[in-house]
Amino acid sequence: MTGTETRAPHYTVVRNAEDQYSVWPLAREIPAGWTASDFVGTRDECLDHIERIWTDPRPRSVREAMRDREGDRS
């Protein structure tokens, strides 16, 4: 395998309804419940992108429940 082949974009970043991210092969159909982002790259590039954008790894439902709970205390 040449350097060009190893750096070819073969993955995309996907996100589910809970705002959780994952890396998905471009050649495979994205599973139900997940949506492709605009980011495409190597696996490592996708993982780096996820690390930059996914600043709160808690599922959306947990974040919303905690926010609602904090609102009840105000």
JSON list of C-alpha atoms in Angstrom, two decimals, residues 3-55:
[
{"chain": "A", "resi": 3, "resn": "GLY", "atom": "CA", "xyz": [1.26, 6.56, 1.15]},
{"chain": "A", "resi": 4, "resn": "THR", "atom": "CA", "xyz": [-1.43, 7.94, -1.14]},
{"chain": "A", "resi": 5, "resn": "GLU", "atom": "CA", "xyz": [-3.68, 4.93, -0.55]},
{"chain": "A", "resi": 6, "resn": "THR", "atom": "CA", "xyz": [-3.35, 5.13, 3.23]},
{"chain": "A", "resi": 7, "resn": "ARG", "atom": "CA", "xyz": [-4.27, 8.82, 3.21]},
{"chain": "A", "resi": 8, "resn": "ALA", "atom": "CA", "xyz": [-7.24, 8.50, 0.87]},
{"chain": "A", "resi": 9, "resn": "PRO", "atom": "CA", "xyz": [-10.52, 9.55, 2.48]},
{"chain": "A", "resi": 10, "resn": "HIS", "atom": "CA", "xyz": [-12.37, 6.33, 3.15]},
{"chain": "A", "resi": 11, "resn": "TYR", "atom": "CA", "xyz": [-14.47, 7.43, 6.12]},
{"chain": "A", "resi": 12, "resn": "THR", "atom": "CA", "xyz": [-17.05, 9.97, 7.16]},
{"chain": "A", "resi": 13, "resn": "VAL", "atom": "CA", "xyz": [-18.17, 11.25, 10.53]},
{"chain": "A", "resi": 14, "resn": "VAL", "atom": "CA", "xyz": [-21.73, 10.28, 11.43]},
{"chain": "A", "resi": 15, "resn": "ARG", "atom": "CA", "xyz": [-24.01, 11.52, 14.21]},
{"chain": "A", "resi": 16, "resn": "ASN", "atom": "CA", "xyz": [-27.10, 10.02, 15.83]},
{"chain": "A", "resi": 17, "resn": "ALA", "atom": "CA", "xyz": [-30.16, 11.66, 17.41]},
{"chain": "A", "resi": 18, "resn": "GLU", "atom": "CA", "xyz": [-28.41, 11.72, 20.78]},
{"chain": "A", "resi": 19, "resn": "ASP", "atom": "CA", "xyz": [-25.59, 13.86, 19.28]},
{"chain": "A", "resi": 20, "resn": "GLN", "atom": "CA", "xyz": [-23.11, 11.01, 19.56]},
{"chain": "A", "resi": 21, "resn": "TYR", "atom": "CA", "xyz": [-20.45, 10.75, 16.87]},
{"chain": "A", "resi": 22, "resn": "SER", "atom": "CA", "xyz": [-18.75, 7.85, 15.16]},
{"chain": "A", "resi": 23, "resn": "VAL", "atom": "CA", "xyz": [-16.52, 7.07, 12.19]},
{"chain": "A", "resi": 24, "resn": "TRP", "atom": "CA", "xyz": [-18.17, 5.19, 9.33]},
{"chain": "A", "resi": 25, "resn": "PRO", "atom": "CA", "xyz": [-16.68, 3.69, 6.15]},
{"chain": "A", "resi": 26, "resn": "LEU", "atom": "CA", "xyz": [-17.77, 5.57, 3.02]},
{"chain": "A", "resi": 27, "resn": "ALA", "atom": "CA", "xyz": [-18.29, 2.31, 1.16]},
{"chain": "A", "resi": 28, "resn": "ARG", "atom": "CA", "xyz": [-20.96, 1.12, 3.62]},
{"chain": "A", "resi": 29, "resn": "GLU", "atom": "CA", "xyz": [-24.53, 2.29, 3.91]},
{"chain": "A", "resi": 30, "resn": "ILE", "atom": "CA", "xyz": [-25.10, 4.49, 6.94]},
{"chain": "A", "resi": 31, "resn": "PRO", "atom": "CA", "xyz": [-27.33, 2.66, 9.42]},
{"chain": "A", "resi": 32, "resn": "ALA", "atom": "CA", "xyz": [-30.77, 3.90, 10.40]},
{"chain": "A", "resi": 33, "resn": "GLY", "atom": "CA", "xyz": [-30.65, 6.54, 13.09]},
{"chain": "A", "resi": 34, "resn": "TRP", "atom": "CA", "xyz": [-27.33, 7.98, 11.95]},
{"chain": "A", "resi": 35, "resn": "THR", "atom": "CA", "xyz": [-26.67, 10.94, 9.65]},
{"chain": "A", "resi": 36, "resn": "ALA", "atom": "CA", "xyz": [-23.52, 11.66, 7.67]},
{"chain": "A", "resi": 37, "resn": "SER", "atom": "CA", "xyz": [-21.75, 14.92, 8.36]},
{"chain": "A", "resi": 38, "resn": "ASP", "atom": "CA", "xyz": [-19.90, 16.95, 5.76]},
{"chain": "A", "resi": 39, "resn": "PHE", "atom": "CA", "xyz": [-16.55, 15.71, 7.08]},
{"chain": "A", "resi": 40, "resn": "VAL", "atom": "CA", "xyz": [-14.74, 13.02, 5.08]},
{"chain": "A", "resi": 41, "resn": "GLY", "atom": "CA", "xyz": [-11.19, 11.84, 5.60]},
{"chain": "A", "resi": 42, "resn": "THR", "atom": "CA", "xyz": [-8.98, 9.05, 6.79]},
{"chain": "A", "resi": 43, "resn": "ARG", "atom": "CA", "xyz": [-10.01, 7.24, 9.94]},
{"chain": "A", "resi": 44, "resn": "ASP", "atom": "CA", "xyz": [-7.48, 9.22, 11.99]},
{"chain": "A", "resi": 45, "resn": "GLU", "atom": "CA", "xyz": [-8.62, 12.54, 10.47]},
{"chain": "A", "resi": 46, "resn": "CYS", "atom": "CA", "xyz": [-12.23, 11.68, 11.31]},
{"chain": "A", "resi": 47, "resn": "LEU", "atom": "CA", "xyz": [-11.29, 10.76, 14.88]},
{"chain": "A", "resi": 48, "resn": "ASP", "atom": "CA", "xyz": [-9.38, 14.05, 15.24]},
{"chain": "A", "resi": 49, "resn": "HIS", "atom": "CA", "xyz": [-12.41, 15.94, 13.92]},
{"chain": "A", "resi": 50, "resn": "ILE", "atom": "CA", "xyz": [-14.71, 14.18, 16.39]},
{"chain": "A", "resi": 51, "resn": "GLU", "atom": "CA", "xyz": [-12.35, 15.02, 19.24]},
{"chain": "A", "resi": 52, "resn": "ARG", "atom": "CA", "xyz": [-12.53, 18.72, 18.27]},
{"chain": "A", "resi": 53, "resn": "ILE", "atom": "CA", "xyz": [-16.31, 18.96, 17.89]},
{"chain": "A", "resi": 54, "resn": "TRP", "atom": "CA", "xyz": [-17.65, 16.49, 20.45]},
{"chain": "A", "resi": 55, "resn": "THR", "atom": "CA", "xyz": [-16.93, 18.49, 23.57]}
]
